[in-house]
């Protein structure tokens, strides 16, 4: 809500209170968005270490210690605030202009981070406690991000990061887009048979308690590694591959080719050419773009129902757009009518009536905004 709109609503409500009989009240809420006051500073939040992190003002210089945190900043429209990131975030557009805070051993260079004079450091759950302590000892504000185990956790992380950097609107838009795309996936996979899926890379696979498993299941597949009791990331042997006999094999862009072995060649997936290659960064980073991996896989496993669900979503979006345009047109017409009535009214009463009309229209617009 911008300042001009907030002022209009406040004035409208003041007039409404004067004109509406006692006991008549109106209230609107928008659960998916924060008000300007709720997204203001100072703010205090509790991070994954149980530490209360306080920001007295909106941060202008941010360092991210994980590619998922950097990706989140990019997605919510706050990339310009990022002054430092790790080398694993180099795939992000424009990352080359930021300072690399990784050492050659792929750990965080404390001196480099401190030298960037950040207002805020976003540290992933995997960041070592020693790194967190060292940065805080250097008087650096660090927010230790909670571990994301589900797609809902990613949405919450996006919301939290947006709140910390003063980008609540950008975060809300990002979460809304994620939810819209996931709703298409859910509609496409509901009640459908789930093909057997194997994710393989460098001789490993992903079983239970991995984000890959979450992606496969949400996309309407069965993770053969998880069903076999494999936990985490484990090396797979030929006997497992033959016994699992997946319908589909997922490979990432770093290792796109299926190994040419007897075990793989015996699978339905290889015999029928059912291999899908997904961008590595979408698979192994719990961040907004994970939804792209889910959507790609769902479209691959369930092409017909996915196309139908996507078409339905597009049609619904078109209807909503038309409805919104009609409401805006009606509002404009009502405003014109109210102005004409004011101009033809007698002294005194015309002034009050005009403000009463403004109150009704402003509050009505606020209600409509709350429903979107």
Tab-separated table of C-alpha atoms in Angstrom:
chain	number	residue	atom	x	y	z
A	1	UNK	CA	0.000	0.000	0.000
A	2	UNK	CA	1.673	3.296	-1.067
A	3	UNK	CA	1.620	6.503	0.948
A	4	UNK	CA	-0.879	8.250	-1.300
A	5	UNK	CA	-3.342	5.367	-1.181
A	6	UNK	CA	-2.927	5.003	2.599
A	7	UNK	CA	-3.698	8.703	3.069
A	8	UNK	CA	-6.798	8.456	0.892
A	9	UNK	CA	-8.092	5.462	2.833
A	10	UNK	CA	-7.434	7.129	6.196
A	11	UNK	CA	-9.337	10.244	5.138
A	12	UNK	CA	-12.152	8.156	3.699
A	13	UNK	CA	-12.473	6.102	6.852
A	14	UNK	CA	-12.547	9.264	8.988
A	15	UNK	CA	-15.474	10.606	6.995
A	16	UNK	CA	-17.186	7.203	7.030
A	17	UNK	CA	-17.009	7.019	10.826
A	18	UNK	CA	-18.714	10.422	10.952
A	19	UNK	CA	-21.484	9.484	8.548
A	20	UNK	CA	-22.168	5.785	9.282
A	21	UNK	CA	-24.478	5.012	12.221
A	22	UNK	CA	-22.845	3.798	15.448
A	23	UNK	CA	-22.205	0.046	15.564
A	24	UNK	CA	-21.596	-0.348	11.810
A	25	UNK	CA	-17.973	-1.227	11.129
A	26	UNK	CA	-15.967	-2.664	8.258
A	27	UNK	CA	-12.713	-4.626	8.229
A	28	UNK	CA	-10.642	-6.258	5.500
A	29	UNK	CA	-7.600	-8.490	5.648
A	30	UNK	CA	-5.138	-9.830	3.106
A	31	UNK	CA	-3.469	-12.894	4.649
A	32	UNK	CA	-0.888	-13.192	1.872
A	33	UNK	CA	0.609	-9.721	2.196
A	34	UNK	CA	2.035	-7.425	4.836
A	35	UNK	CA	0.975	-3.852	5.368
A	36	UNK	CA	3.479	-1.027	5.093
A	37	UNK	CA	3.715	-0.881	8.894
A	38	UNK	CA	4.354	-4.617	9.167
A	39	UNK	CA	7.204	-4.348	6.657
A	40	UNK	CA	8.836	-1.353	8.312
A	41	UNK	CA	11.966	-1.040	10.450
A	42	UNK	CA	13.293	-1.588	13.048
A	43	UNK	CA	12.516	-5.303	13.071
A	44	UNK	CA	13.598	-8.203	15.266
A	45	UNK	CA	13.404	-11.814	14.111
A	46	UNK	CA	14.575	-15.105	15.599
A	47	UNK	CA	16.869	-17.175	13.395
A	48	UNK	CA	17.725	-20.895	13.260
A	49	UNK	CA	20.225	-20.552	16.108
A	50	UNK	CA	17.538	-19.097	18.384
A	51	UNK	CA	19.216	-15.692	18.226
A	52	UNK	CA	17.125	-12.521	18.028
A	53	UNK	CA	18.413	-10.623	14.995
A	54	UNK	CA	17.608	-6.903	14.982
A	55	UNK	CA	17.802	-4.570	11.994
A	56	UNK	CA	17.326	-0.896	12.841
A	57	UNK	CA	16.966	0.149	9.199
A	58	UNK	CA	16.436	-1.448	5.801
A	59	UNK	CA	19.707	-3.120	4.780
A	60	UNK	CA	21.420	-1.759	1.693
A	61	UNK	CA	24.420	-4.126	1.589
A	62	UNK	CA	23.734	-7.854	1.817
A	63	UNK	CA	26.089	-10.824	1.628
A	64	UNK	CA	24.720	-14.311	0.916
A	65	UNK	CA	26.629	-17.392	2.032
A	66	UNK	CA	24.671	-19.893	-0.064
A	67	UNK	CA	23.484	-20.023	-3.666
A	68	UNK	CA	19.899	-20.604	-2.479
A	69	UNK	CA	19.927	-17.364	-0.456
A	70	UNK	CA	21.408	-15.497	-3.418
A	71	UNK	CA	18.791	-16.960	-5.753
A	72	UNK	CA	16.072	-15.840	-3.358
A	73	UNK	CA	17.393	-12.276	-3.413
A	74	UNK	CA	17.386	-12.374	-7.222
A	75	UNK	CA	13.840	-13.711	-7.382
A	76	UNK	CA	12.318	-11.119	-5.034
A	77	UNK	CA	13.913	-8.300	-7.024
A	78	UNK	CA	16.673	-7.328	-4.571
A	79	UNK	CA	19.780	-8.436	-6.442
A	80	UNK	CA	21.187	-4.904	-6.411
A	81	UNK	CA	21.564	-5.094	-2.634
A	82	UNK	CA	23.811	-8.170	-2.858
A	83	UNK	CA	27.468	-7.149	-2.663
A	84	UNK	CA	28.956	-10.564	-1.976
A	85	UNK	CA	28.111	-14.218	-2.663
A	86	UNK	CA	29.744	-17.621	-2.885
A	87	UNK	CA	31.240	-19.014	-6.071
A	88	UNK	CA	28.414	-21.548	-6.305
A	89	UNK	CA	26.015	-18.712	-7.117
A	90	UNK	CA	28.042	-17.765	-10.199
A	91	UNK	CA	25.233	-18.956	-12.510
A	92	UNK	CA	23.012	-16.040	-11.490
A	93	UNK	CA	22.763	-13.244	-14.047
A	94	UNK	CA	25.104	-10.471	-12.935
A	95	UNK	CA	26.827	-12.528	-10.231
A	96	UNK	CA	30.197	-11.833	-11.830
A	97	UNK	CA	30.010	-8.215	-10.660
A	98	UNK	CA	29.722	-9.238	-7.012
A	99	UNK	CA	32.562	-10.150	-4.692
A	100	UNK	CA	33.262	-13.865	-4.309
A	101	UNK	CA	33.369	-14.637	-0.570
A	102	UNK	CA	34.493	-18.256	-1.003
A	103	UNK	CA	38.016	-19.469	-0.401
A	104	UNK	CA	39.738	-21.930	-2.736
A	105	UNK	CA	38.680	-24.628	-0.265
A	106	UNK	CA	35.031	-23.657	-0.805
A	107	UNK	CA	34.537	-22.251	2.676
A	108	UNK	CA	33.546	-18.730	3.690
A	109	UNK	CA	36.333	-16.166	3.773
A	110	UNK	CA	35.547	-14.290	6.981
A	111	UNK	CA	37.891	-11.396	6.217
A	112	UNK	CA	36.319	-10.827	2.808
A	113	UNK	CA	32.798	-10.813	4.238
A	114	UNK	CA	33.704	-8.364	6.996
A	115	UNK	CA	35.564	-6.158	4.511
A	116	UNK	CA	32.383	-5.738	2.467
A	117	UNK	CA	30.785	-3.995	5.470
A	118	UNK	CA	27.410	-5.709	5.045
A	119	UNK	CA	24.283	-4.542	6.830
A	120	UNK	CA	23.104	-8.152	6.777
A	121	UNK	CA	24.555	-11.591	6.059
A	122	UNK	CA	22.183	-14.363	5.004
A	123	UNK	CA	23.713	-17.660	6.096
A	124	UNK	CA	22.279	-21.073	5.170
A	125	UNK	CA	21.510	-23.732	7.727
A	126	UNK	CA	24.646	-25.593	6.635
A	127	UNK	CA	26.931	-22.706	7.624
A	128	UNK	CA	29.297	-23.804	10.388
A	129	UNK	CA	28.763	-22.496	13.890
A	130	UNK	CA	32.361	-21.288	13.900
A	131	UNK	CA	31.657	-19.093	10.870
A	132	UNK	CA	28.542	-17.641	12.487
A	133	UNK	CA	30.413	-16.925	15.725
A	134	UNK	CA	33.356	-15.338	13.917
A	135	UNK	CA	31.122	-13.008	11.914
A	136	UNK	CA	29.098	-11.977	14.944
A	137	UNK	CA	32.300	-11.402	16.908
A	138	UNK	CA	33.271	-8.964	14.149
A	139	UNK	CA	30.000	-7.095	14.806
A	140	UNK	CA	28.327	-8.370	11.608
A	141	UNK	CA	24.567	-8.943	11.660
A	142	UNK	CA	23.942	-12.543	10.606
A	143	UNK	CA	20.606	-14.228	9.978
A	144	UNK	CA	21.002	-18.010	10.121
A	145	UNK	CA	18.329	-19.382	7.774
A	146	UNK	CA	16.140	-22.264	8.904
A	147	UNK	CA	16.576	-25.520	7.000
A	148	UNK	CA	14.053	-25.997	4.190
A	149	UNK	CA	12.711	-29.543	4.013
A	150	UNK	CA	9.529	-28.898	2.033
A	151	UNK	CA	8.310	-26.555	-0.672
A	152	UNK	CA	6.238	-24.792	1.980
A	153	UNK	CA	9.502	-24.205	3.870
A	154	UNK	CA	10.915	-22.499	0.780
A	155	UNK	CA	7.890	-20.221	0.617
A	156	UNK	CA	8.388	-19.312	4.266
A	157	UNK	CA	12.083	-18.663	3.664
A	158	UNK	CA	11.228	-16.324	0.787
A	159	UNK	CA	8.789	-14.462	3.034
A	160	UNK	CA	11.354	-14.185	5.852
A	161	UNK	CA	14.125	-12.929	3.585
A	162	UNK	CA	11.753	-10.429	1.995
A	163	UNK	CA	10.820	-9.128	5.439
A	164	UNK	CA	14.451	-8.779	6.468
A	165	UNK	CA	15.485	-6.782	3.417
A	166	UNK	CA	12.324	-4.683	3.160
A	167	UNK	CA	10.981	-6.447	0.068
A	168	UNK	CA	7.672	-7.807	1.336
A	169	UNK	CA	5.867	-7.103	-1.937
A	170	UNK	CA	8.549	-8.830	-3.998
A	171	UNK	CA	8.503	-11.814	-1.669
A	172	UNK	CA	4.700	-12.025	-1.774
A	173	UNK	CA	4.730	-11.929	-5.585
A	174	UNK	CA	7.386	-14.660	-5.700
A	175	UNK	CA	5.445	-16.917	-3.333
A	176	UNK	CA	2.239	-16.316	-5.305
A	177	UNK	CA	3.974	-17.364	-8.535
A	178	UNK	CA	5.341	-20.488	-6.847
A	179	UNK	CA	1.902	-21.412	-5.574
A	180	UNK	CA	0.269	-20.826	-8.956
A	181	UNK	CA	2.745	-23.131	-10.688
A	182	UNK	CA	2.426	-25.782	-7.996
A	183	UNK	CA	-1.356	-25.669	-8.272
A	184	UNK	CA	-0.988	-26.657	-11.929
A	185	UNK	CA	1.258	-29.543	-10.917
A	186	UNK	CA	-1.194	-30.709	-8.253
A	187	UNK	CA	-4.116	-30.585	-10.673
A	188	UNK	CA	-2.120	-32.533	-13.262
A	189	UNK	CA	-1.004	-35.304	-10.891
A	190	UNK	CA	-4.129	-35.790	-8.770
A	191	UNK	CA	-5.423	-39.349	-9.138
A	192	UNK	CA	-2.833	-40.251	-11.795
A	193	UNK	CA	-0.665	-43.371	-11.796
A	194	UNK	CA	2.810	-42.575	-10.532
A	195	UNK	CA	5.699	-43.878	-12.658
A	196	UNK	CA	8.884	-45.148	-11.024
A	197	UNK	CA	11.670	-42.564	-11.109
A	198	UNK	CA	15.411	-42.819	-10.452
A	199	UNK	CA	17.634	-39.775	-10.045
A	200	UNK	CA	21.248	-40.661	-10.814
A	201	UNK	CA	24.429	-38.580	-10.938
A	202	UNK	CA	28.105	-39.507	-10.623
A	203	UNK	CA	27.094	-43.016	-9.581
A	204	UNK	CA	24.877	-41.726	-6.748
A	205	UNK	CA	21.152	-41.475	-6.198
A	206	UNK	CA	18.913	-39.535	-3.811
A	207	UNK	CA	16.672	-41.363	-1.355
A	208	UNK	CA	14.655	-40.368	1.684
A	209	UNK	CA	15.231	-37.055	3.466
A	210	UNK	CA	16.475	-35.304	0.319
A	211	UNK	CA	14.984	-32.433	-1.584
A	212	UNK	CA	15.171	-34.544	-4.731
A	213	UNK	CA	12.711	-36.950	-3.130
A	214	UNK	CA	10.377	-34.041	-2.387
A	215	UNK	CA	10.587	-32.911	-6.014
A	216	UNK	CA	9.882	-36.391	-7.418
A	217	UNK	CA	6.891	-36.999	-5.160
A	218	UNK	CA	5.340	-33.551	-5.728
A	219	UNK	CA	5.746	-34.015	-9.487
A	220	UNK	CA	3.706	-37.211	-9.403
A	221	UNK	CA	6.458	-39.821	-9.418
A	222	UNK	CA	7.662	-42.643	-7.170
A	223	UNK	CA	11.263	-42.380	-6.037
A	224	UNK	CA	12.574	-45.951	-6.361
A	225	UNK	CA	15.545	-45.142	-4.126
A	226	UNK	CA	13.301	-43.960	-1.273
A	227	UNK	CA	11.031	-46.989	-1.718
A	228	UNK	CA	14.095	-49.224	-1.432
A	229	UNK	CA	14.925	-47.666	1.941
A	230	UNK	CA	17.890	-45.592	0.749
A	231	UNK	CA	18.430	-42.513	2.924
A	232	UNK	CA	20.214	-39.394	1.809
A	233	UNK	CA	22.644	-39.678	-1.075
A	234	UNK	CA	24.149	-43.106	-1.646
A	235	UNK	CA	26.184	-44.920	-4.289
A	236	UNK	CA	23.986	-47.283	-6.309
A	237	UNK	CA	25.087	-50.705	-7.497
A	238	UNK	CA	24.050	-52.524	-10.701
A	239	UNK	CA	21.822	-54.951	-8.800
A	240	UNK	CA	19.759	-52.101	-7.378
A	241	UNK	CA	19.324	-50.458	-10.788
A	242	UNK	CA	18.171	-53.700	-12.426
A	243	UNK	CA	15.829	-54.533	-9.546
A	244	UNK	CA	14.346	-51.037	-9.374
A	245	UNK	CA	13.787	-50.942	-13.153
A	246	UNK	CA	12.676	-47.287	-13.273
A	247	UNK	CA	10.228	-45.997	-15.866
A	248	UNK	CA	12.074	-42.671	-15.946
A	249	UNK	CA	15.600	-41.532	-15.127
A	250	UNK	CA	16.439	-37.966	-14.072
A	251	UNK	CA	19.848	-36.559	-14.876
A	252	UNK	CA	21.161	-33.064	-14.142
A	253	UNK	CA	22.885	-30.658	-16.500
A	254	UNK	CA	26.299	-31.468	-15.005
A	255	UNK	CA	25.894	-35.185	-15.781
A	256	UNK	CA	23.295	-35.351	-18.557
A	257	UNK	CA	24.200	-38.727	-20.041
A	258	UNK	CA	23.032	-42.029	-18.598
A	259	UNK	CA	25.982	-44.397	-18.034
A	260	UNK	CA	26.237	-46.971	-20.819
A	261	UNK	CA	26.200	-50.066	-18.624
A	262	UNK	CA	24.334	-53.347	-18.800
A	263	UNK	CA	22.383	-52.461	-15.668
A	264	UNK	CA	21.064	-49.170	-17.046
A	265	UNK	CA	20.482	-50.644	-20.502
A	266	UNK	CA	18.093	-53.199	-18.993
A	267	UNK	CA	15.788	-50.563	-17.512
A	268	UNK	CA	12.493	-49.539	-19.072
A	269	UNK	CA	13.681	-45.933	-18.925
A	270	UNK	CA	16.668	-46.500	-21.197
A	271	UNK	CA	14.859	-48.909	-23.525
A	272	UNK	CA	12.086	-46.355	-24.119
A	273	UNK	CA	14.307	-43.286	-24.051
A	274	UNK	CA	12.620	-41.927	-20.928
A	275	UNK	CA	15.401	-39.686	-19.674
A	276	UNK	CA	14.785	-36.117	-18.505
A	277	UNK	CA	17.650	-33.651	-17.916
A	278	UNK	CA	16.898	-30.876	-15.413
A	279	UNK	CA	18.960	-27.811	-14.570
A	280	UNK	CA	21.254	-28.664	-11.662
A	281	UNK	CA	20.550	-25.401	-9.844
A	282	UNK	CA	16.817	-26.174	-9.817
A	283	UNK	CA	17.369	-29.590	-8.298
A	284	UNK	CA	19.840	-29.030	-5.500
A	285	UNK	CA	18.971	-25.583	-4.168
A	286	UNK	CA	15.931	-25.172	-1.912
A	287	UNK	CA	14.899	-21.823	-3.367
A	288	UNK	CA	12.122	-20.418	-5.589
A	289	UNK	CA	13.452	-21.997	-8.786
A	290	UNK	CA	12.990	-25.465	-7.298
A	291	UNK	CA	9.406	-25.136	-8.530
A	292	UNK	CA	10.760	-25.104	-12.093
A	293	UNK	CA	12.214	-28.573	-11.504
A	294	UNK	CA	8.880	-29.770	-10.121
A	295	UNK	CA	6.978	-28.333	-13.090
A	296	UNK	CA	9.408	-29.742	-15.658
A	297	UNK	CA	9.242	-33.202	-14.139
A	298	UNK	CA	5.451	-33.140	-13.763
A	299	UNK	CA	5.053	-32.089	-17.397
A	300	UNK	CA	7.395	-34.916	-18.430
A	301	UNK	CA	5.688	-37.627	-16.379
A	302	UNK	CA	2.110	-36.459	-17.020
A	303	UNK	CA	2.144	-34.515	-20.320
A	304	UNK	CA	-1.583	-34.730	-21.152
A	305	UNK	CA	-2.987	-33.822	-17.745
A	306	UNK	CA	-0.322	-31.151	-17.269
A	307	UNK	CA	-1.291	-29.495	-20.560
A	308	UNK	CA	-4.941	-29.586	-19.521
A	309	UNK	CA	-4.228	-28.162	-16.066
A	310	UNK	CA	-2.082	-25.404	-17.551
A	311	UNK	CA	-4.797	-24.489	-20.058
A	312	UNK	CA	-7.403	-24.369	-17.287
A	313	UNK	CA	-5.158	-22.144	-15.193
A	314	UNK	CA	-4.641	-19.781	-18.138
A	315	UNK	CA	-8.386	-19.607	-18.768
A	316	UNK	CA	-9.067	-18.856	-15.100
A	317	UNK	CA	-6.398	-16.164	-15.111
A	318	UNK	CA	-8.006	-14.556	-18.150
A	319	UNK	CA	-11.396	-14.527	-16.413
A	320	UNK	CA	-9.880	-12.937	-13.296
A	321	UNK	CA	-8.157	-10.290	-15.410
A	322	UNK	CA	-11.412	-9.465	-17.167
A	323	UNK	CA	-13.260	-9.272	-13.858
A	324	UNK	CA	-10.632	-6.954	-12.402
A	325	UNK	CA	-10.836	-4.700	-15.468
A	326	UNK	CA	-14.627	-4.568	-15.165
A	327	UNK	CA	-14.418	-3.646	-11.476
A	328	UNK	CA	-11.920	-0.897	-12.287
A	329	UNK	CA	-14.224	0.437	-15.015
A	330	UNK	CA	-17.192	0.432	-12.627
A	331	UNK	CA	-15.140	2.265	-10.018
A	332	UNK	CA	-14.111	4.928	-12.524
A	333	UNK	CA	-17.721	5.381	-13.654
A	334	UNK	CA	-18.925	5.660	-10.061
A	335	UNK	CA	-16.268	8.279	-9.323
A	336	UNK	CA	-17.417	10.350	-12.299
A	337	UNK	CA	-21.053	10.114	-11.164
A	338	UNK	CA	-20.123	11.153	-7.630
A	339	UNK	CA	-18.250	14.189	-8.955
A	340	UNK	CA	-21.190	15.259	-11.117
A	341	UNK	CA	-23.571	14.922	-8.137
A	342	UNK	CA	-21.282	17.090	-6.001
A	343	UNK	CA	-21.140	19.822	-8.598
A	344	UNK	CA	-24.981	20.081	-8.746
A	345	UNK	CA	-25.587	19.887	-5.009
A	346	UNK	CA	-26.335	22.810	-2.739
A	347	UNK	CA	-23.699	24.527	-0.589
A	348	UNK	CA	-22.465	22.597	2.419
A	349	UNK	CA	-24.271	19.300	1.738
A	350	UNK	CA	-22.444	18.841	-1.559
A	351	UNK	CA	-19.063	18.954	0.198
A	352	UNK	CA	-20.023	16.300	2.764
A	353	UNK	CA	-21.642	14.079	0.126
A	354	UNK	CA	-18.519	14.168	-1.984
A	355	UNK	CA	-16.404	12.978	0.905
A	356	UNK	CA	-18.967	10.306	1.742
A	357	UNK	CA	-18.757	9.014	-1.820
A	358	UNK	CA	-14.958	9.049	-1.606
A	359	UNK	CA	-15.150	7.046	1.611
A	360	UNK	CA	-17.372	4.399	0.089
A	361	UNK	CA	-15.264	4.143	-3.057
A	362	UNK	CA	-11.932	4.034	-1.225
A	363	UNK	CA	-13.076	1.429	1.269
A	364	UNK	CA	-14.645	-0.572	-1.560
A	365	UNK	CA	-11.379	-0.468	-3.475
A	366	UNK	CA	-9.551	-1.575	-0.360
A	367	UNK	CA	-11.906	-4.553	0.019
A	368	UNK	CA	-11.363	-5.523	-3.592
A	369	UNK	CA	-7.601	-5.299	-3.158
A	370	UNK	CA	-7.848	-7.526	-0.108
A	371	UNK	CA	-9.644	-10.200	-2.110
A	372	UNK	CA	-7.025	-10.425	-4.825
